[in-house]
Short mmCIF file of C-alpha atoms in Angstrom, two decimals:
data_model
loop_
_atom_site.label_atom_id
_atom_site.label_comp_id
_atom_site.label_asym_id
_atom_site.label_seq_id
_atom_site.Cartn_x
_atom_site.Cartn_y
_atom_site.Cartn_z
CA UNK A 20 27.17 4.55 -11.04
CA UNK A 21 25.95 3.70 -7.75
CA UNK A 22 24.58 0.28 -6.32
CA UNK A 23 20.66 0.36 -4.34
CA UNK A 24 19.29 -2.26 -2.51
CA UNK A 25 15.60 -2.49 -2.55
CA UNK A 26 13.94 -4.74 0.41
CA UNK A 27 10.33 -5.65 0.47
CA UNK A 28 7.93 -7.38 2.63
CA UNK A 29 6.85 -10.22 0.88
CA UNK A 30 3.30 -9.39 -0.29
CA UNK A 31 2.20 -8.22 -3.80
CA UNK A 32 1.90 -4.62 -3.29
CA UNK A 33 4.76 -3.84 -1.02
CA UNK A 34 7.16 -5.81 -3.40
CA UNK A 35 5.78 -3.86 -7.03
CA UNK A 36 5.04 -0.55 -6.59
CA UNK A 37 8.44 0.33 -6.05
CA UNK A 38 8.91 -0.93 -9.62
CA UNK A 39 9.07 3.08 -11.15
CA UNK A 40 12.13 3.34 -9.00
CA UNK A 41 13.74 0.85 -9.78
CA UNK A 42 12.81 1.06 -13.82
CA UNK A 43 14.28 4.78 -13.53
CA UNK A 44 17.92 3.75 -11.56
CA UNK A 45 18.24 1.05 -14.30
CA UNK A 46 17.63 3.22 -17.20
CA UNK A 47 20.42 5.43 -15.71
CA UNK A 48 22.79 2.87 -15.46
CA UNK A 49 22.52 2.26 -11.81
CA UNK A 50 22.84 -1.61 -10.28
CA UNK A 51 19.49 -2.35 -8.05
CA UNK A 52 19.50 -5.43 -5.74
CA UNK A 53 16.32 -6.69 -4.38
CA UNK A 54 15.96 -8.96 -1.73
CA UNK A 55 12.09 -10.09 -2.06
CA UNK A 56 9.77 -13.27 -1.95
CA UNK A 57 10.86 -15.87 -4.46
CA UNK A 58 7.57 -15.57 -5.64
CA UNK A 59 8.17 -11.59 -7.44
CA UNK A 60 12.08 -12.59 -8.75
CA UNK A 61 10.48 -12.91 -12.26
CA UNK A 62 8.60 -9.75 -12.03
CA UNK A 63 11.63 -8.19 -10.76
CA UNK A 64 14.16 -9.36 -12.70
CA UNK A 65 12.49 -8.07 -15.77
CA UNK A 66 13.29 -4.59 -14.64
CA UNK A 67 16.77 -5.00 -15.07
CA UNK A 68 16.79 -5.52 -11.07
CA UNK A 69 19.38 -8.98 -9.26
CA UNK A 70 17.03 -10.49 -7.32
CA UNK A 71 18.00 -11.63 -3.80
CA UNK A 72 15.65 -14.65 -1.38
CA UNK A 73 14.84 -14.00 1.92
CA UNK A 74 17.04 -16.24 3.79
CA UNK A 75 16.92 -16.35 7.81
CA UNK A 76 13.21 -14.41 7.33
CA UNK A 77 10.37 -15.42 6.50
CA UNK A 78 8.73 -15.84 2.87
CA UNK A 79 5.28 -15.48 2.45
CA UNK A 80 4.82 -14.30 -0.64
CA UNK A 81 3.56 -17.46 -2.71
CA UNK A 82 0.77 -18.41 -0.08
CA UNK A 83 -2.14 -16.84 1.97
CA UNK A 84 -0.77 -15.02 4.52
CA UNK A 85 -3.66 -16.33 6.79
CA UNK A 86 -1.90 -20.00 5.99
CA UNK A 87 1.36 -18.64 6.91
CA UNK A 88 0.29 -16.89 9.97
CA UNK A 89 -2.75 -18.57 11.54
CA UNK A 90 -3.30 -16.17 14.42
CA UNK A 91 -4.68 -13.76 11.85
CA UNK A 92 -7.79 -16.31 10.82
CA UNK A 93 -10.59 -13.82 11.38
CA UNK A 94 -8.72 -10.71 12.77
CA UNK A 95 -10.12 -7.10 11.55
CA UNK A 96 -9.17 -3.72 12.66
CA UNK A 97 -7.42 -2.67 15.60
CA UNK A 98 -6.79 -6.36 16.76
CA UNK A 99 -5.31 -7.47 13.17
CA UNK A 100 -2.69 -4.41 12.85
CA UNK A 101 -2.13 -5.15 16.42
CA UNK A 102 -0.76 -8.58 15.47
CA UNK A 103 0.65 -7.89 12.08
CA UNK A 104 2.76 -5.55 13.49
CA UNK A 105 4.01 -7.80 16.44
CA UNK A 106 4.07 -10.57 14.61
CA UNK A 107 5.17 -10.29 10.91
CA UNK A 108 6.52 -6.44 10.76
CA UNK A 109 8.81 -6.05 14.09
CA UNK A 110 8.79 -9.83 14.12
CA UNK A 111 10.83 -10.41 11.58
CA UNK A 112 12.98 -7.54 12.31
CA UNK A 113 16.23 -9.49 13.40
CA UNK A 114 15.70 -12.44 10.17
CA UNK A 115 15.87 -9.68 8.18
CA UNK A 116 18.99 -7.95 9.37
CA UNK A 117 20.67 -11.58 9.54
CA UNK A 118 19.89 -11.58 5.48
CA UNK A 119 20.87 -7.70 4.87
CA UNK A 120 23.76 -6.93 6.49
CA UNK A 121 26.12 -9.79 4.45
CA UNK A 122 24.39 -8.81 1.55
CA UNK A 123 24.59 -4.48 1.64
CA UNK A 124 29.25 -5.85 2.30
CA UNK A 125 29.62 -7.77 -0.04
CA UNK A 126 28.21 -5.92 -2.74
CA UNK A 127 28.95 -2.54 -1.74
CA UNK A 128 25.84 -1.33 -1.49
CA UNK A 129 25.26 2.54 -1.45
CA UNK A 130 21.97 2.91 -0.11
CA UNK A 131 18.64 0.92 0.83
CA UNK A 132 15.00 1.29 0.05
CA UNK A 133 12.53 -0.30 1.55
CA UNK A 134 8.81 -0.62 2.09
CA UNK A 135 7.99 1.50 5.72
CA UNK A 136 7.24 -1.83 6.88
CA UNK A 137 10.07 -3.83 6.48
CA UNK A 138 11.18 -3.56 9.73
CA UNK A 139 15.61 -4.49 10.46
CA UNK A 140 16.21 -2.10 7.20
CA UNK A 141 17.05 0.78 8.99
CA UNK A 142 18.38 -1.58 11.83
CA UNK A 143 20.89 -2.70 9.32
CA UNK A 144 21.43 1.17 8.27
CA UNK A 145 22.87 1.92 11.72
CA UNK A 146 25.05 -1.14 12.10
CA UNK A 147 26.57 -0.57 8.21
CA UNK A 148 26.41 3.36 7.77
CA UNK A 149 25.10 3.27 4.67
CA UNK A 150 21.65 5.58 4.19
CA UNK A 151 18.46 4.23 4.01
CA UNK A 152 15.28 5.46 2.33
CA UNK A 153 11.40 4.38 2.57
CA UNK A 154 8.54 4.44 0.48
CA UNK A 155 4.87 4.79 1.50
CA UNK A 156 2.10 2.85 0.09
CA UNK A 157 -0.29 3.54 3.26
CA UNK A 158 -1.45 6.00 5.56
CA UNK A 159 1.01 7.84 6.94
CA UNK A 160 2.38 7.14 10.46
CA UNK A 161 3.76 10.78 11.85
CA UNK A 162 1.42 11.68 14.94
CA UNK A 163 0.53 15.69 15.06
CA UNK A 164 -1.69 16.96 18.02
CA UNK A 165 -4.80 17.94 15.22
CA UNK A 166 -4.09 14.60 13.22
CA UNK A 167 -5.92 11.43 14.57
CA UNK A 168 -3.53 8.68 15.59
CA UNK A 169 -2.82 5.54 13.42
CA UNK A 170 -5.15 2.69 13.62
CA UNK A 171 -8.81 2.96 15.20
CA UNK A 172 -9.59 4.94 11.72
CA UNK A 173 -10.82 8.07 13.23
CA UNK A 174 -11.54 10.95 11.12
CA UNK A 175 -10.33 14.72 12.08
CA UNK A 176 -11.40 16.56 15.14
CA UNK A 177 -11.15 20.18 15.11
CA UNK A 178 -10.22 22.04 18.70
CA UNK A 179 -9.46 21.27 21.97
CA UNK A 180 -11.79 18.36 22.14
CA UNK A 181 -10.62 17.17 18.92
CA UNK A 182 -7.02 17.55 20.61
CA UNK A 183 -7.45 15.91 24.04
CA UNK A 184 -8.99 12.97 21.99
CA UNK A 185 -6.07 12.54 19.77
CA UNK A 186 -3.65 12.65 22.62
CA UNK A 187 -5.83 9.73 24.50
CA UNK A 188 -5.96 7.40 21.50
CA UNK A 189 -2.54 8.14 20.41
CA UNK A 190 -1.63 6.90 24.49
CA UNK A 191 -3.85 4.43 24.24
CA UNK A 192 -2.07 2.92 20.80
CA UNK A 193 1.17 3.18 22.31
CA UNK A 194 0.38 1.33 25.43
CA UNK A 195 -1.90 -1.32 24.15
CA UNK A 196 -2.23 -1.37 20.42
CA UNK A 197 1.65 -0.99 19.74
CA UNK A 198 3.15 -1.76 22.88
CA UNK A 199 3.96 -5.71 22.16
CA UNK A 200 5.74 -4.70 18.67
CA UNK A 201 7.39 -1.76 20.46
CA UNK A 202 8.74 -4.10 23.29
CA UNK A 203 10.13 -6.27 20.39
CA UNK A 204 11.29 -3.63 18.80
CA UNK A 205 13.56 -2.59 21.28
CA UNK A 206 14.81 -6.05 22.34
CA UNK A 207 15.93 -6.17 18.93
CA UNK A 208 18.08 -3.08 19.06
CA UNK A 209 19.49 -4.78 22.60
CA UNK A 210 20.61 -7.73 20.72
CA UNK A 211 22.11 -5.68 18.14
CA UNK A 212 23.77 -3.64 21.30
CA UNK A 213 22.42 -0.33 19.33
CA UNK A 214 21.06 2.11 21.36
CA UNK A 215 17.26 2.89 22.38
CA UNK A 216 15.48 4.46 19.68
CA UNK A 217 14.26 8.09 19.95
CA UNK A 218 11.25 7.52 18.29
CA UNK A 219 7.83 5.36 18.74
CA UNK A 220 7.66 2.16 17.12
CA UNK A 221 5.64 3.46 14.20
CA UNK A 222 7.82 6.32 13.17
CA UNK A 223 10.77 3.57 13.41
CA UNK A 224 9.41 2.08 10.23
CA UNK A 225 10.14 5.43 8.02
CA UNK A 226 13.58 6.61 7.43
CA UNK A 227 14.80 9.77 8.66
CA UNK A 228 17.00 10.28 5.97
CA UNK A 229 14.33 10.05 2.88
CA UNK A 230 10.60 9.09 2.41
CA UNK A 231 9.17 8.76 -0.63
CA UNK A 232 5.07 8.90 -0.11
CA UNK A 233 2.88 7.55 -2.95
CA UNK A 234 0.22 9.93 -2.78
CA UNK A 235 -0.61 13.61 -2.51
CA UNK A 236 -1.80 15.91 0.47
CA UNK A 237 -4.99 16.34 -0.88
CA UNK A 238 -5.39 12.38 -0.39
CA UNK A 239 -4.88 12.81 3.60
CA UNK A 240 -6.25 14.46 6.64
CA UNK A 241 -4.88 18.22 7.50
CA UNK A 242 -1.28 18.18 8.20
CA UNK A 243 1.08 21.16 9.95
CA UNK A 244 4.46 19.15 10.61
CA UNK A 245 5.84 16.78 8.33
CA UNK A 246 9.58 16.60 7.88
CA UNK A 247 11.13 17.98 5.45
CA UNK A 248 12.44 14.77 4.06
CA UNK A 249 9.08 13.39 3.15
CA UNK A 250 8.56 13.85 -0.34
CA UNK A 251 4.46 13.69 -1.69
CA UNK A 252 5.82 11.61 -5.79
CA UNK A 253 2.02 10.92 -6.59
CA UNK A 254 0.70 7.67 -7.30
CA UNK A 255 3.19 4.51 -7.92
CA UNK A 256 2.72 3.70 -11.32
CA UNK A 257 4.65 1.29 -13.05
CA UNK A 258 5.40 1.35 -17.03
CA UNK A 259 2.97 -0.21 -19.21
CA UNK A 260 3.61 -4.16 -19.36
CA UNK A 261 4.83 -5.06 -23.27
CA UNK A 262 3.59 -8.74 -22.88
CA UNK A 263 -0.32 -8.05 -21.54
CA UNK A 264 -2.76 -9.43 -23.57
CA UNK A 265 -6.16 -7.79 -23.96
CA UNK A 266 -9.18 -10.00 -23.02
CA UNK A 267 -11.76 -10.72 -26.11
CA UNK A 268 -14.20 -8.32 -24.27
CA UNK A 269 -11.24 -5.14 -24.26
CA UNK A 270 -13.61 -3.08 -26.67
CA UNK A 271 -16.72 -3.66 -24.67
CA UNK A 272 -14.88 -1.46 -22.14
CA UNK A 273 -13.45 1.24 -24.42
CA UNK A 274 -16.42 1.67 -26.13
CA UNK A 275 -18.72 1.49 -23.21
CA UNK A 276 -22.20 3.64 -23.55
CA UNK A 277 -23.07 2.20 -19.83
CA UNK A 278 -21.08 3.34 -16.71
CA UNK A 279 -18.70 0.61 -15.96
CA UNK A 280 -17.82 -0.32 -12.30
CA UNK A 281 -14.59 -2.24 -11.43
CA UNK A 282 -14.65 -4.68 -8.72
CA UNK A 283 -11.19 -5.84 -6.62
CA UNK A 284 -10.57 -7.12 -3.31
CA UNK A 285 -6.81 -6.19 -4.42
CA UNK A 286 -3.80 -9.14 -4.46
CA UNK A 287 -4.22 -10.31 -0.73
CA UNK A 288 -7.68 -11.44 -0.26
CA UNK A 289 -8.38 -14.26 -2.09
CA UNK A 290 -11.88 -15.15 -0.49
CA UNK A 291 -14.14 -13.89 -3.15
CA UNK A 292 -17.37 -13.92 -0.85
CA UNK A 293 -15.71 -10.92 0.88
CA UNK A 294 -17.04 -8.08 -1.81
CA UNK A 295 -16.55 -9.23 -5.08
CA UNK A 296 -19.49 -11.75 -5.33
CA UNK A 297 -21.77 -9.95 -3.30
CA UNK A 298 -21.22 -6.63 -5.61
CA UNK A 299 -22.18 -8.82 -8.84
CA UNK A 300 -25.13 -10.12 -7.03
CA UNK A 301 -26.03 -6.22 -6.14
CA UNK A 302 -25.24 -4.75 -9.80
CA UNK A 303 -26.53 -7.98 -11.80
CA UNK A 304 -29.62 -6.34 -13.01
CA UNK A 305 -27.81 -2.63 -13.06
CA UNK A 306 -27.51 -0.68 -16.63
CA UNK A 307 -23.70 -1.23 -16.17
CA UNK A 308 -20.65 -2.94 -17.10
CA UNK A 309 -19.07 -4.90 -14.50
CA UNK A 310 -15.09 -5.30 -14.42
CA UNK A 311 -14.00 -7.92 -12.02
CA UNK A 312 -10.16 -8.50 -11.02
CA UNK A 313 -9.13 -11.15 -9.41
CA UNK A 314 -6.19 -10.93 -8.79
CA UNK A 315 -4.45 -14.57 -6.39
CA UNK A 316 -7.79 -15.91 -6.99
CA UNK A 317 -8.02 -18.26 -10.29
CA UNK A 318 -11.56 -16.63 -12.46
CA UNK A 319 -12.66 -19.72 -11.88
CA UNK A 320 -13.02 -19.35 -8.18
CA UNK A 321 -15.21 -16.81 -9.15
CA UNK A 322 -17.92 -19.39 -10.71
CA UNK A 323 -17.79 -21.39 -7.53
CA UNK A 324 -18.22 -18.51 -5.71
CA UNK A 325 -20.88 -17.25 -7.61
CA UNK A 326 -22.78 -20.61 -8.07
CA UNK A 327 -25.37 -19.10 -10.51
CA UNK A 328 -24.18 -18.78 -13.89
CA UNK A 329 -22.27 -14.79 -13.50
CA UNK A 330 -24.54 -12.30 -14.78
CA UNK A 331 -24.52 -11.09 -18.12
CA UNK A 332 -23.40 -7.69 -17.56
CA UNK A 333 -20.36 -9.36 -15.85
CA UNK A 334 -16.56 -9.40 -17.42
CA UNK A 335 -13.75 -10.94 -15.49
CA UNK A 336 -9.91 -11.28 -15.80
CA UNK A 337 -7.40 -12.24 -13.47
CA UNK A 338 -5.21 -9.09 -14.19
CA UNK A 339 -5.96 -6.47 -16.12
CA UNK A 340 -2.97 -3.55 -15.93
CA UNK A 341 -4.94 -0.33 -13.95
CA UNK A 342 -3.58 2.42 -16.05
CA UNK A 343 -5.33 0.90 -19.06
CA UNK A 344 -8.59 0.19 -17.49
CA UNK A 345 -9.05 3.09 -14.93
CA UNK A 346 -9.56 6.06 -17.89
CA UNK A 347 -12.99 4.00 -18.71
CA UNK A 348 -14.03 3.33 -15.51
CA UNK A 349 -16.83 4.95 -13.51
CA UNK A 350 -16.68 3.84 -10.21
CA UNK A 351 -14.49 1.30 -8.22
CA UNK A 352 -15.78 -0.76 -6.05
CA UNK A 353 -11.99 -1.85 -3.74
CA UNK A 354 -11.95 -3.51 -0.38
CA UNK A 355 -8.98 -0.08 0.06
CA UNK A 356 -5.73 -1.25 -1.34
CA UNK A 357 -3.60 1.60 -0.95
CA UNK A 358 -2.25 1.29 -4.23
CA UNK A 359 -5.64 0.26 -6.31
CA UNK A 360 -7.04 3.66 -3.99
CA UNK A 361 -4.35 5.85 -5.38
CA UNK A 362 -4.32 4.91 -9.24
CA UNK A 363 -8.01 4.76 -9.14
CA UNK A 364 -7.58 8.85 -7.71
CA UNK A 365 -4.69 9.45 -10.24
CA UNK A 366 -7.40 8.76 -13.15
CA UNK A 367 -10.04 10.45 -11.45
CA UNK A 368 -12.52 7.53 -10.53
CA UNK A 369 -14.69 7.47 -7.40
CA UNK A 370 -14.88 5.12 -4.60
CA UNK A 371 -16.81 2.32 -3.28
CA UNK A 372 -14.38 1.00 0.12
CA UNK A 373 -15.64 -2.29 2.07
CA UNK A 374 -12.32 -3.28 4.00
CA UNK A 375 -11.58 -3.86 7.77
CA UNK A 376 -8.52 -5.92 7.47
CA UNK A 377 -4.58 -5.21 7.77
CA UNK A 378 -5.03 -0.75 7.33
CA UNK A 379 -8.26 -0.58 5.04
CA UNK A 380 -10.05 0.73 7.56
CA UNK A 381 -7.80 3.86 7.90
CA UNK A 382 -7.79 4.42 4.26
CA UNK A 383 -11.48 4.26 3.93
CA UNK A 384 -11.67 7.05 6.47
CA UNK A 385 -10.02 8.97 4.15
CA UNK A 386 -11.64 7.95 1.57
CA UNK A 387 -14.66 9.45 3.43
CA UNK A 388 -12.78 12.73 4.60
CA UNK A 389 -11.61 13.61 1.58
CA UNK A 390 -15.44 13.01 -0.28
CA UNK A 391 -13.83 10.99 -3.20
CA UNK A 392 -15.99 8.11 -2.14
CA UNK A 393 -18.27 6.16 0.44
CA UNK A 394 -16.85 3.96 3.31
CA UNK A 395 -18.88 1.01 4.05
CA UNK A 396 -17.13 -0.05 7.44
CA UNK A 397 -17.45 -3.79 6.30
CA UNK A 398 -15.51 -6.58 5.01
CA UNK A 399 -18.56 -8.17 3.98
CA UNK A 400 -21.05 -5.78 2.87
CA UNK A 401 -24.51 -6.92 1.99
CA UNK A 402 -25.55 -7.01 -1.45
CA UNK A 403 -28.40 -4.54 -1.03
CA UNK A 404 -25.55 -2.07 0.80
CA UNK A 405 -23.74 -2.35 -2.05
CA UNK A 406 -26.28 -1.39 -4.81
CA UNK A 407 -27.53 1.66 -2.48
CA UNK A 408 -23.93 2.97 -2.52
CA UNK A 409 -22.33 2.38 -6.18
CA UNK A 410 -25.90 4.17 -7.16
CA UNK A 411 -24.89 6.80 -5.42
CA UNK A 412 -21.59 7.29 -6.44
CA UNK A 413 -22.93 7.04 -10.01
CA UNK A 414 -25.33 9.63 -9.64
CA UNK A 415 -24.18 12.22 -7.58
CA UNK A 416 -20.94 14.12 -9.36
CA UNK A 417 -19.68 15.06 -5.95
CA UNK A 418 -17.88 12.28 -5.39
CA UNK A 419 -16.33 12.40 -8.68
CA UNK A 420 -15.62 16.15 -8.53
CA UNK A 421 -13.82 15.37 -5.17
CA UNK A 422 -11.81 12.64 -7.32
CA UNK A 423 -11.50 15.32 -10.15
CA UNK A 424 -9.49 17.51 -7.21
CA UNK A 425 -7.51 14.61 -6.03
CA UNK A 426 -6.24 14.12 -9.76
CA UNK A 427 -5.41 17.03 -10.59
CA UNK A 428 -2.71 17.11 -8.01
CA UNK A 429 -1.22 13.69 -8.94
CA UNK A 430 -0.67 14.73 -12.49
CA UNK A 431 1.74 17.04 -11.35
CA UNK A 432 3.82 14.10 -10.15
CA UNK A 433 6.04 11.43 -11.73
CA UNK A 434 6.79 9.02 -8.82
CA UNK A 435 9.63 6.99 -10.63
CA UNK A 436 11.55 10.23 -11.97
CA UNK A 437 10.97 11.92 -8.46
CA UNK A 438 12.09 9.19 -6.83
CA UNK A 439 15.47 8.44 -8.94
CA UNK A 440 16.21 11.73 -8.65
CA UNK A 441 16.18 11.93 -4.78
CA UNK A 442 17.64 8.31 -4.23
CA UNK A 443 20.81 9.73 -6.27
CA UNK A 444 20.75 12.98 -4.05
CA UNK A 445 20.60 10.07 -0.84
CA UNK A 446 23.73 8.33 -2.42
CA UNK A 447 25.51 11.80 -3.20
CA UNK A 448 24.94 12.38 0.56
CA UNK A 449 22.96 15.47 0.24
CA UNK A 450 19.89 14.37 2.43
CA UNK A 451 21.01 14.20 6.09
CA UNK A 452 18.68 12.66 8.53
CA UNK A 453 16.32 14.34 10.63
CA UNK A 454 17.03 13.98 14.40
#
């Protein structure tokens, strides 16, 4: 039996949806590490994973990021992945290699995965030998000459136009968008005394051994040369939780006769004013069934939020597991969580996306690309907006047909089988890495 480290930035999403890994290794008598936020070492730990703290780097993960890192107060777009990558990602690139190199000697580890932005994994790779693997829970960062470039959200461009235009942008990102994290990024390797990296700044962030993407092609633009070590497992779904506890409205929602429309700003945006409130306000007098998740935010933020007494039509929970609730939903209304976009796809469920912060906007262009929904190009969309668009999704079937497509091609995946399976073939040494 072999030993894995897992290593995640400390945010909600990052640090679970490896979970079906890690569930799989266990079951097959494999030792998994994690080094994660104190905050997840419950959650964790009830795999059957050893949960390790963060150390030298920073922990986040049990407070608004915004709290932790102030310079992101009121960042969107191009300007927040700007910093978050400087900042937080690359950042903490060194920290992290402080905490993970002791840790991969003294218990032997065999091989690493990590989120493809926990930045100093693969760092620590190079200076310990042992193989390293990534998992995607975002848009994926490989620049082609017909693929737009990461970050200002642009959709596909056919031609030589299209072409010349990726090129630009993709100069421009290197040179002004990424240029502070990639000028960190290499005074890290310096201090390490490893040598310069052959690839941009970006691409550093995915292994070149193994990358395990949590999606499908079908949920991305056109693409003509991926590596052969990226591996398409479908959406990241954990097992079923044994100890979740139905709310007393459960069989409204199973029994629905009324389209029901779920409502998240996913586990990092706590300010409910962003999109959940305004999409109650929009839907209040709708024939549906409104879902609302919370998620860091306590329900009862909601009511202060809210001020009026919530609507009648409206049903709220702090957590509510998204395999169960997703097969009886009609239309989700996300602010583009990567990982509420691709379970919502796995069931077949259209979109409503009103995000601008950390990479939403990149995933709501494909959200609009591939037709499975409507991209509102907001982080605070107006409740009128709102009602005009989830009545359209509703309505129309194409956006649910497009859905349909998308689902059909992540049934044919099990991520946490897939992924066991090729993490063993990464210990066995069979995967080499791509030059």
């Amino acid at each position: 039996m072999s030993t894995f480290l897992f290593a995640s930035t400390p945010v909600p999403a990052h640090t679970t949806n490896p979970i079906p890994f890690a569930q799989r290794l266990v079951e097959r008598g494999h030792t998994v590490l994690w080094y994660a936020g104190r905050a997840f070492h419950d959650r964790l730990a009830a795999t059957g994973a050893f949960p390790l703290p963060l150390d030298a780097a920073e922990d986040f993960g049990d407070v608004e990021i915004e709290r932790h890192f102030p310079q992101f107060a009121g960042l969107t777009g191009i300007k927040a992945i700007k910093t978050a990558f400087a900042d937080v990602f690359v950042g903490q690139a060194l920290p992290r290699v402080a905490d993970l190199r002791p840790i991969v000697e003294q218990y032997d580890v065999d091989a690493i995965l990590a989120d493809a932005l926990m930045y100093g994994v693969g760092l620590t790779s190079e200076l310990t030998g042992v193989p390293w693997a990534t998992f995607g829970d975002g848009p994926l960062p490989y620049f082609e000459p017909d693929t737009p470039p990461f970050g200002p959200a642009l959709s596909p461009m056919r031609g030589p136009v299209g072409r010349l235009r990726n090129r630009a942008v993709g100069w421009i990102g290197r040179k002004v968008i990424f240029a502070e994290a990639q000028r960190r990024y290499d005074a890290a390797r310096a201090e390490l005394g490893l040598p310069e990296a052959r690839r941009p700044v970006l691409e550093e962030a995915v292994s070149p051994y193994l990358h395990l993407h949590g999606a499908v092609p079908s949920f991305d633009y056109p693409r003509k040369q991926l590596p052969s070590h990226l591996h398409w497992v479908g959406a990241l779904r954990p097992d079923a939780p044994t100890d979740w506890e139905r709310p007393a409205w459960w069989s409204e929602v199973v029994l629905a006769t009324r389209p029901v429309v779920l409502v998240s700003q996913g586990s990092i945006r706590p300010d409910l004013t962003e999109l959940v409130e305004p999409t109650i306000r929009a839907l209040a007098d709708a024939g549906v069934l409104v879902v609302v998740t919370t998620g860091q935010a306590d329900p009862v933020d909601l009511a202060r939020a809210y001020v009026d007494p919530l609507p009648p039509n409206v049903r709220v929970a702090k957590f509510v597991p998204y395999d169960q609730l997703l097969p009886h939903v009609d239309c989700f209304v996300t602010n583009g969580g990567y990982t509420g976009v691709t379970l919502a796809l796995h069931h077949g469920v259209p979109l409503v996306q009103a995000g601008t912060t950390e990479e939403k906007s990149e995933i709501g262009a494909r959200i609009a690309w591939t037709g499975v929904g409507v991209r509102l190009g907001t982080t605070r969309p107006s409740a009128s907006a709102l009602r005009h668009v989830v009545d359209l999704v509703l309505s129309e079937d194409r956006y649910a047909a497009a859905a349909r497509r998308v689902q059909a091609e992540m049934a044919e995946h099990d991520a946490g089988r897939e992924g066991a399976d090729l993490l063993e073939r990464l210990v066995a040494r069979t995967l080499v890495p791509q030059q």
